[in-house]
Structure formats: structure tokens, C-alpha cells
Amino acid sequence: METRVGKQQTFAGLAWQNKGKKTRRERFLAEMDGIMPWRQLLEFIEPHYPRAGKGRPPLGLEKMLRIYFLQIWFNLSDPGAEEAIYDSESMRRFARVELSEDTIPDETTILNFRHLLEEHELTRRIFETINGLLEGKGLLLRSGTIVDATIIAAPSSTKNGTESRDPEMKQTRKGKNWHFGMKVHVGTDKRGVVHSLTVTHAATADITQMNALLHGQERTVFGDQAYWKKADRERFRAAGVRYRVNRRGTKQRPLTDHQKKINRSRSRHRARGEHAFRIVKQLWGFTKVRYRGIAKNAARALTSFALANLYLMRKWIAPHQAWCL
């Protein structure tokens, strides 16, 4: 892992180090730096990372991975990430960059690293690695699953270079409003830690993804009315799994007051499955797609929810455990 030993700080860096107060951004980055399993992440990315040759030597792998995580947390484009490294001392510190000595990655280098992660499906490895470490610490529960989905908006306008919408995105109706974009489907444990994730266009029915969101060890399954299916209830009951999906009424057979009461009770448990949505969408700004096509945005979703899991469980992770070294 890269360190700052031997690097000469700038006057701005020394002044920053001696200031009296830490900002929320600094505290957040220091906290995430301390619990991130850097060694394990770098081990599986390194074989795919370019090696020094005849061309321009590649920048440090850890530096690029740290900048990639900054993009996720602060909703930065490739050029925006380059600007932020120049502009923010706290981000430079997290990225292990000194202006006086280090080469700052330009937006093309940042883009190429992101494409490398997408091409080799390394964002899924990031998701699986972080979840594996959480499970090893007893922080990922297997007794029950909450299934849910959220819509990530895409530009519906055709006022762009191709004069067309993204053909991989679709529109769907939610309540009285129409939404155009993609949909992220998740399966979480009872505390909201995401263990399974799929990405589709927005018009995909939630229930079609249910089997892909289950790990097979559940004793209880929670979901909203979009996942209700009588045949599934019978199937889960036969397997000894408690089916706690909210029942859906019809015009011909509306829900009784008793059934509505049961739904409200189940919804209190189901609401925990939305914790990761709040982190990814409200704190980190992933409410709109940044790229064209499902695959690139799915890669961002995998990393986003992996980091959300780590953030959600940060208080239960020891600050100086071996896998953070």
C-alpha cells in the first residue's frame, strides 16, 4: 500500500495539517480510509492493471482506486474528479497525492481506470469482497431477506449529440408520474445491508428479479406489494420460509382492514431495506445515470452499494483490525 513517507509537503499542506478544526468531509474520508479493506481490493485489481513499458508509466494503482471511490462518494464526473484533486486538500490527502511531487491523474487517465474496472467486471468483485469481509465479521445476516427496487433517472430529452434517448433505458409509471431510466433491484438483510443486486431498465417488473435477489438460506422474505404472488407464497411456505410480502388487493377484492394492518406491520420491517437507497441517492447523489447504457451504470451501482454497506456498518467495524492493513 502506498504511503506518504518521504514526501515533502507544500506550504498549503502544512497549513492544512496544523489547522484547528476537522471538517465533516475530512472525518468521513478518514473513517472510510480506516475501515476499507485496501489490501484485498488491490490484490484482485492488480493483475489487470497496466504495467510499466515503453509508453507513459502508469500511475499508482492505489491512488487510482482512491480517486475512483472519491468519484462515487462525491458524485464526480471524470473531469470533475481531476478538478477536485487540484482543488481539495482533504481529497488529495485521501488520494495520497502531494502537489509538489506527484503527477495528478488527468480526466483521460481517470476514465481509463473506470473502463478497466467495467471491462473486467471488477466492480462486482469489489461488491463481493466487501460483503465477504462483512459476513466474516458477522455483520451480514442470512436469516432473512428484504427485496426492493429504486429508479435511477436518465435524460429523457433528445437534445443531445445523437438526437435520441438512450435505447437501453425505458420508462415506467409510478403512481401518477412517469419515470425514464433504469432500475436497481436489491436484496438486503434485516438491517439493510445489500447482499444481492441486479440492474434493469425501469420498465422491468420488480417481481421478475425476486429469485435473483435471494441467497437461498432465508427463513423469512419481506417485500412490498409489487412482489406479491400467491404461487410464490405457497412455494415459500412449502420450503419452510415465512412469506412476509405485503398483500395486494384488487378492485374486485380490496384488502380488508385486518390485511391492511398486517401490511403496515410488515412495512415497518421492510423499510430497513431502504437504508442503502438513502445513502446512495441522498448522501452520494446517485439519483441520475451518468453514462449511456445499462452496463456502465450497473458497474457504478455495484461499487456504490458496496461502499454503502461499509458505511452502514462502520460503527461495528473495529478501527484497527488486520484486514484494514
Coordinates of N, CA and C in Angstrom, one line a residue, residues 160-318:
N160 N -29.4 16.1 -27.7 CA -28.1 15.7 -27.5 C -27.4 15.4 -28.8
G161 N -26.2 15.0 -28.8 CA -25.4 14.7 -30.0 C -26.0 13.7 -30.9
T162 N -26.7 12.7 -30.4 CA -27.3 11.7 -31.2 C -28.8 12.0 -31.5
E163 N -29.3 13.0 -30.9 CA -30.7 13.4 -31.0 C -31.6 12.2 -30.7
S164 N -31.3 11.4 -29.7 CA -32.1 10.2 -29.3 C -31.9 9.9 -27.8
R165 N -32.9 9.3 -27.3 CA -32.8 8.8 -25.9 C -31.8 7.6 -25.9
D166 N -31.4 7.2 -24.7 CA -30.6 6.0 -24.5 C -31.5 4.8 -24.8
P167 N -31.2 4.0 -25.8 CA -32.1 2.9 -26.2 C -32.2 1.8 -25.1
E168 N -31.2 1.8 -24.2 CA -31.3 0.7 -23.2 C -32.1 1.1 -22.0
M169 N -32.5 2.4 -21.9 CA -33.4 2.9 -20.8 C -34.8 2.8 -21.3
K170 N -35.7 2.6 -20.3 CA -37.2 2.6 -20.6 C -37.9 3.5 -19.6
Q171 N -39.2 3.7 -19.9 CA -40.0 4.5 -19.0 C -41.0 3.6 -18.3
T172 N -41.4 4.0 -17.1 CA -42.4 3.3 -16.3 C -43.2 4.2 -15.5
R173 N -44.4 3.8 -15.1 CA -45.3 4.6 -14.4 C -45.2 4.2 -12.9
K174 N -45.0 5.2 -12.0 CA -45.0 5.0 -10.6 C -46.0 6.0 -10.0
G175 N -47.2 5.5 -9.5 CA -48.2 6.3 -9.1 C -48.8 7.0 -10.3
K176 N -48.8 8.4 -10.2 CA -49.4 9.1 -11.4 C -48.3 9.7 -12.2
N177 N -47.0 9.4 -11.9 CA -45.9 10.0 -12.6 C -45.1 9.0 -13.5
W178 N -44.6 9.4 -14.6 CA -43.8 8.6 -15.5 C -42.3 8.9 -15.2
H179 N -41.5 7.8 -15.2 CA -40.1 7.9 -15.0 C -39.4 7.2 -16.1
F180 N -38.3 7.8 -16.6 CA -37.5 7.2 -17.6 C -36.1 6.9 -17.1
G181 N -35.6 5.7 -17.3 CA -34.3 5.4 -16.8 C -34.1 3.9 -16.5
M182 N -33.3 3.6 -15.5 CA -33.1 2.2 -15.1 C -33.5 1.9 -13.7
K183 N -33.5 0.7 -13.3 CA -34.0 0.3 -12.0 C -32.9 -0.6 -11.4
V184 N -32.6 -0.3 -10.1 CA -31.7 -1.1 -9.3 C -32.5 -1.9 -8.3
H185 N -32.4 -3.2 -8.4 CA -33.1 -4.2 -7.6 C -32.1 -4.7 -6.5
V186 N -32.5 -4.8 -5.3 CA -31.6 -5.2 -4.2 C -32.3 -6.2 -3.3
G187 N -31.5 -7.1 -2.8 CA -31.9 -8.0 -1.7 C -31.0 -7.6 -0.5
T188 N -31.6 -7.3 0.6 CA -30.8 -6.9 1.8 C -31.1 -7.8 3.0
D189 N -30.2 -7.8 4.0 CA -30.5 -8.5 5.2 C -31.5 -7.6 6.0
K190 N -31.8 -8.1 7.2 CA -32.8 -7.4 8.0 C -32.4 -6.0 8.6
R191 N -31.1 -5.7 8.4 CA -30.6 -4.4 8.8 C -30.4 -3.5 7.7
G192 N -30.6 -4.0 6.4 CA -30.4 -3.1 5.3 C -29.1 -3.3 4.5
V193 N -28.3 -4.2 4.9 CA -27.0 -4.5 4.2 C -27.4 -5.2 2.9
V194 N -26.9 -4.7 1.7 CA -27.3 -5.3 0.4 C -26.4 -6.5 0.2
H195 N -27.0 -7.7 -0.1 CA -26.2 -8.8 -0.4 C -26.4 -9.3 -1.8
S196 N -27.4 -8.8 -2.5 CA -27.7 -9.2 -3.9 C -28.1 -7.9 -4.7
L197 N -27.7 -7.8 -6.0 CA -28.1 -6.6 -6.7 C -28.2 -7.0 -8.2
T198 N -29.2 -6.5 -8.8 CA -29.4 -6.6 -10.3 C -29.8 -5.2 -10.8
V199 N -29.5 -5.0 -12.1 CA -29.8 -3.7 -12.7 C -30.6 -4.0 -14.0
T200 N -31.7 -3.3 -14.3 CA -32.5 -3.5 -15.5 C -33.0 -2.1 -15.9
H201 N -33.7 -2.1 -17.1 CA -34.3 -0.8 -17.5 C -35.5 -0.6 -16.5
A202 N -36.0 0.6 -16.5 CA -37.0 0.9 -15.5 C -38.4 0.2 -15.7
A203 N -38.7 -0.3 -16.9 CA -40.0 -0.9 -17.1 C -40.0 -2.3 -16.7
T204 N -38.9 -2.9 -16.2 CA -38.9 -4.3 -15.7 C -39.7 -4.4 -14.4
A205 N -40.6 -5.4 -14.4 CA -41.4 -5.6 -13.2 C -40.6 -6.1 -12.1
D206 N -40.8 -5.6 -10.9 CA -39.9 -5.9 -9.7 C -39.9 -7.4 -9.5
I207 N -41.1 -8.0 -9.6 CA -41.2 -9.4 -9.2 C -40.4 -10.4 -10.1
T208 N -40.0 -9.9 -11.3 CA -39.2 -10.8 -12.2 C -37.8 -11.0 -11.6
Q209 N -37.3 -10.1 -10.8 CA -36.0 -10.1 -10.2 C -35.9 -10.8 -8.9
M210 N -37.0 -11.2 -8.3 CA -37.0 -11.7 -6.9 C -36.1 -12.9 -6.7
N211 N -36.1 -13.9 -7.6 CA -35.3 -15.1 -7.4 C -33.8 -14.7 -7.4
A212 N -33.4 -13.7 -8.2 CA -32.0 -13.3 -8.3 C -31.6 -12.6 -7.1
L213 N -32.5 -12.1 -6.3 CA -32.1 -11.3 -5.1 C -32.1 -12.2 -3.8
L214 N -32.4 -13.4 -3.9 CA -32.4 -14.3 -2.7 C -31.1 -15.2 -2.7
H215 N -30.6 -15.4 -1.6 CA -29.4 -16.3 -1.5 C -29.6 -17.7 -1.1
G216 N -30.9 -18.1 -0.8 CA -31.3 -19.4 -0.6 C -31.2 -19.9 0.8
Q217 N -30.8 -19.1 1.7 CA -30.7 -19.5 3.1 C -31.7 -18.8 4.0
E218 N -32.6 -18.1 3.3 CA -33.6 -17.3 4.1 C -34.6 -18.1 4.9
R219 N -35.0 -17.6 6.0 CA -36.1 -18.2 6.8 C -37.3 -17.3 6.7
T220 N -37.1 -16.0 6.2 CA -38.1 -15.0 6.1 C -37.8 -14.2 4.9
V221 N -38.9 -13.8 4.1 CA -38.8 -12.9 3.0 C -39.8 -11.7 3.1
F222 N -39.3 -10.5 3.0 CA -40.1 -9.3 3.1 C -40.1 -8.6 1.7
G223 N -41.2 -8.0 1.3 CA -41.3 -7.2 0.1 C -42.5 -6.4 0.1
D224 N -42.6 -5.4 -0.8 CA -43.8 -4.6 -0.9 C -44.8 -5.3 -1.9
Q225 N -45.9 -4.6 -2.2 CA -47.0 -5.2 -2.9 C -46.5 -5.7 -4.4
A226 N -45.5 -5.0 -4.9 CA -45.0 -5.3 -6.2 C -44.5 -6.8 -6.3
Y227 N -44.2 -7.4 -5.2 CA -43.6 -8.7 -5.2 C -44.7 -9.8 -4.8
W228 N -45.9 -9.4 -4.5 CA -46.9 -10.3 -4.1 C -47.3 -11.3 -5.2
K229 N -47.3 -12.6 -4.9 CA -47.8 -13.6 -5.8 C -48.2 -14.8 -5.1
K230 N -49.4 -15.2 -5.3 CA -50.0 -16.3 -4.5 C -49.2 -17.6 -4.7
A231 N -48.7 -17.9 -5.9 CA -48.0 -19.1 -6.1 C -46.6 -19.0 -5.4
D232 N -46.0 -17.9 -5.3 CA -44.8 -17.7 -4.6 C -45.0 -18.0 -3.1
R233 N -46.1 -17.5 -2.6 CA -46.4 -17.7 -1.1 C -46.5 -19.2 -0.8
E234 N -47.2 -19.9 -1.7 CA -47.3 -21.4 -1.5 C -45.9 -22.1 -1.6
R235 N -45.1 -21.6 -2.6 CA -43.8 -22.2 -2.8 C -42.9 -22.0 -1.6
F236 N -42.9 -20.7 -1.0 CA -42.1 -20.4 0.1 C -42.5 -21.2 1.3
R237 N -43.8 -21.3 1.5 CA -44.4 -22.0 2.7 C -44.0 -23.4 2.6
A238 N -44.0 -24.0 1.5 CA -43.6 -25.5 1.3 C -42.2 -25.7 1.7
A239 N -41.3 -24.6 1.4 CA -39.9 -24.7 1.7 C -39.6 -24.3 3.1
G240 N -40.6 -24.0 3.9 CA -40.4 -23.6 5.3 C -39.9 -22.1 5.5
V241 N -40.2 -21.3 4.5 CA -39.8 -19.9 4.5 C -41.0 -19.0 4.8
R242 N -41.0 -18.2 5.8 CA -42.1 -17.3 6.1 C -42.2 -16.2 5.0
Y243 N -43.3 -16.1 4.4 CA -43.6 -15.2 3.2 C -44.2 -13.9 3.8
R244 N -43.5 -12.9 4.0 CA -43.9 -11.6 4.6 C -44.0 -10.5 3.6
V245 N -44.5 -10.8 2.4 CA -44.6 -9.8 1.3 C -46.0 -9.2 1.5
N246 N -46.1 -7.9 1.4 CA -47.4 -7.2 1.5 C -48.4 -7.7 0.5
R247 N -49.5 -8.0 1.0 CA -50.6 -8.5 0.1 C -51.1 -7.4 -0.8
R248 N -51.5 -7.7 -2.0 CA -52.0 -6.7 -3.0 C -53.5 -7.0 -3.2
G249 N -54.3 -5.9 -3.0 CA -55.8 -6.1 -3.3 C -56.1 -5.7 -4.7
T250 N -57.3 -5.9 -5.1 CA -57.8 -5.6 -6.4 C -59.1 -4.8 -6.3
K251 N -59.6 -4.3 -7.4 CA -60.9 -3.6 -7.3 C -62.1 -4.6 -6.9
Q252 N -61.9 -5.8 -7.4 CA -63.0 -6.8 -7.1 C -62.8 -7.3 -5.7
R253 N -61.6 -7.4 -5.2 CA -61.4 -8.0 -3.9 C -60.4 -7.1 -3.1
P254 N -60.9 -5.9 -2.6 CA -60.0 -5.0 -1.9 C -59.5 -5.6 -0.6
L255 N -58.4 -5.1 -0.1 CA -57.9 -5.6 1.2 C -58.8 -5.3 2.4
T256 N -58.9 -6.2 3.3 CA -59.7 -6.0 4.5 C -58.9 -5.1 5.4
D257 N -59.6 -4.6 6.5 CA -58.9 -3.8 7.5 C -57.8 -4.6 8.2
H258 N -58.1 -5.9 8.4 CA -57.1 -6.8 9.0 C -55.9 -7.0 8.1
Q259 N -56.1 -7.1 6.8 CA -55.0 -7.3 5.9 C -54.1 -6.0 5.8
K260 N -54.8 -4.9 5.8 CA -54.1 -3.6 5.8 C -53.2 -3.5 7.0
K261 N -53.7 -3.9 8.2 CA -53.0 -3.8 9.4 C -51.7 -4.7 9.3
I262 N -51.9 -5.9 8.8 CA -50.7 -6.8 8.6 C -49.7 -6.2 7.7
N263 N -50.2 -5.5 6.6 CA -49.2 -4.9 5.7 C -48.4 -3.8 6.3
R264 N -49.1 -3.0 7.2 CA -48.4 -1.9 7.9 C -47.3 -2.5 8.8
S265 N -47.7 -3.6 9.5 CA -46.7 -4.2 10.4 C -45.5 -4.7 9.6
R266 N -45.7 -5.3 8.4 CA -44.6 -5.8 7.6 C -43.8 -4.7 7.0
S267 N -44.5 -3.6 6.7 CA -43.8 -2.4 6.1 C -42.7 -1.9 7.1
R268 N -43.0 -1.9 8.4 CA -42.0 -1.4 9.4 C -40.7 -2.2 9.3
H269 N -40.8 -3.5 9.1 CA -39.6 -4.3 8.9 C -39.0 -4.1 7.5
R270 N -39.9 -4.0 6.5 CA -39.4 -3.8 5.1 C -38.7 -2.5 4.9
A271 N -39.0 -1.5 5.7 CA -38.4 -0.2 5.5 C -36.9 -0.2 5.7
R272 N -36.4 -1.1 6.5 CA -35.0 -1.2 6.7 C -34.2 -1.5 5.4
G273 N -34.9 -2.1 4.4 CA -34.3 -2.4 3.2 C -34.0 -1.2 2.3
E274 N -34.5 0.0 2.7 CA -34.3 1.2 2.0 C -33.1 2.0 2.5
H275 N -32.5 1.6 3.6 CA -31.3 2.3 4.2 C -30.3 2.6 3.2
A276 N -29.9 1.5 2.4 CA -28.8 1.7 1.4 C -29.3 2.7 0.3
F277 N -30.5 2.7 -0.1 CA -31.0 3.7 -1.1 C -30.8 5.1 -0.6
R278 N -31.1 5.3 0.7 CA -30.9 6.7 1.3 C -29.5 7.1 1.2
I279 N -28.6 6.2 1.5 CA -27.1 6.5 1.4 C -26.7 6.8 0.0
V280 N -27.0 5.9 -0.9 CA -26.5 6.0 -2.3 C -27.2 7.2 -3.0
K281 N -28.5 7.5 -2.8 CA -29.1 8.5 -3.5 C -29.1 9.9 -2.8
Q282 N -29.3 9.9 -1.5 CA -29.3 11.2 -0.9 C -28.0 11.7 -0.4
L283 N -27.1 10.8 0.1 CA -25.8 11.3 0.6 C -24.8 11.4 -0.6
W284 N -24.9 10.4 -1.5 CA -23.9 10.4 -2.6 C -24.4 10.8 -3.9
G285 N -25.6 11.2 -4.0 CA -26.1 11.9 -5.2 C -26.4 11.0 -6.4
F286 N -26.5 9.7 -6.3 CA -26.7 8.8 -7.4 C -28.2 8.7 -7.7
T287 N -28.8 9.8 -8.1 CA -30.2 9.8 -8.5 C -30.4 9.8 -10.0
K288 N -29.3 10.1 -10.8 CA -29.4 10.1 -12.2 C -28.2 9.3 -12.8
V289 N -28.4 8.7 -13.9 CA -27.3 8.0 -14.6 C -26.3 9.0 -15.1
R290 N -25.1 8.6 -15.1 CA -24.1 9.5 -15.7 C -23.6 9.1 -17.1
Y291 N -23.8 7.8 -17.4 CA -23.3 7.2 -18.6 C -24.4 6.6 -19.5
R292 N -24.2 6.4 -20.7 CA -25.2 5.8 -21.6 C -25.0 4.3 -21.5
G293 N -26.2 3.6 -21.5 CA -26.1 2.1 -21.4 C -26.3 1.6 -20.0
I294 N -26.8 0.4 -19.9 CA -27.0 -0.2 -18.6 C -25.7 -0.6 -17.9
A295 N -24.8 -1.2 -18.7 CA -23.6 -1.9 -18.1 C -22.7 -0.9 -17.3
K296 N -22.4 0.3 -17.8 CA -21.6 1.3 -17.1 C -22.2 1.8 -15.9
N297 N -23.5 2.0 -15.9 CA -24.2 2.5 -14.7 C -24.4 1.3 -13.7
A298 N -24.5 0.1 -14.2 CA -24.6 -1.0 -13.3 C -23.3 -1.2 -12.5
A299 N -22.2 -0.9 -13.2 CA -20.9 -1.0 -12.5 C -20.8 0.0 -11.4
R300 N -21.3 1.2 -11.7 CA -21.3 2.3 -10.7 C -22.2 1.9 -9.5
A301 N -23.3 1.2 -9.8 CA -24.3 0.8 -8.8 C -23.6 -0.2 -7.9
L302 N -22.9 -1.2 -8.4 CA -22.3 -2.2 -7.6 C -21.3 -1.6 -6.6
T303 N -20.4 -0.7 -7.1 CA -19.5 -0.1 -6.2 C -20.2 0.8 -5.2
S304 N -21.2 1.5 -5.6 CA -21.9 2.4 -4.7 C -22.6 1.7 -3.6
F305 N -23.2 0.5 -3.9 CA -23.9 -0.2 -2.8 C -22.8 -1.0 -2.0
A306 N -21.7 -1.4 -2.5 CA -20.7 -2.0 -1.7 C -20.1 -1.0 -0.7
L307 N -19.9 0.2 -1.1 CA -19.4 1.3 -0.2 C -20.5 1.7 0.8
A308 N -21.8 1.6 0.3 CA -22.9 1.9 1.2 C -22.9 0.9 2.4
N309 N -22.7 -0.4 2.0 CA -22.7 -1.4 3.1 C -21.6 -1.1 4.1
L310 N -20.4 -0.8 3.6 CA -19.3 -0.5 4.5 C -19.7 0.7 5.4
Y311 N -20.3 1.7 4.8 CA -20.6 2.9 5.6 C -21.7 2.6 6.6
L312 N -22.7 1.8 6.2 CA -23.8 1.4 7.1 C -23.3 0.7 8.3
M313 N -22.2 -0.2 8.1 CA -21.7 -1.0 9.2 C -20.5 -0.4 9.9
R314 N -20.1 0.8 9.6 CA -18.9 1.4 10.0 C -18.7 1.4 11.5
K315 N -19.8 1.6 12.3 CA -19.7 1.7 13.7 C -19.4 0.4 14.4
W316 N -19.7 -0.7 13.6 CA -19.5 -2.0 14.2 C -18.1 -2.6 13.7
I317 N -17.4 -1.9 12.9 CA -16.1 -2.4 12.4 C -15.0 -1.8 13.2
A318 N -14.1 -2.7 13.8 CA -13.0 -2.2 14.6 C -12.1 -1.4 13.8

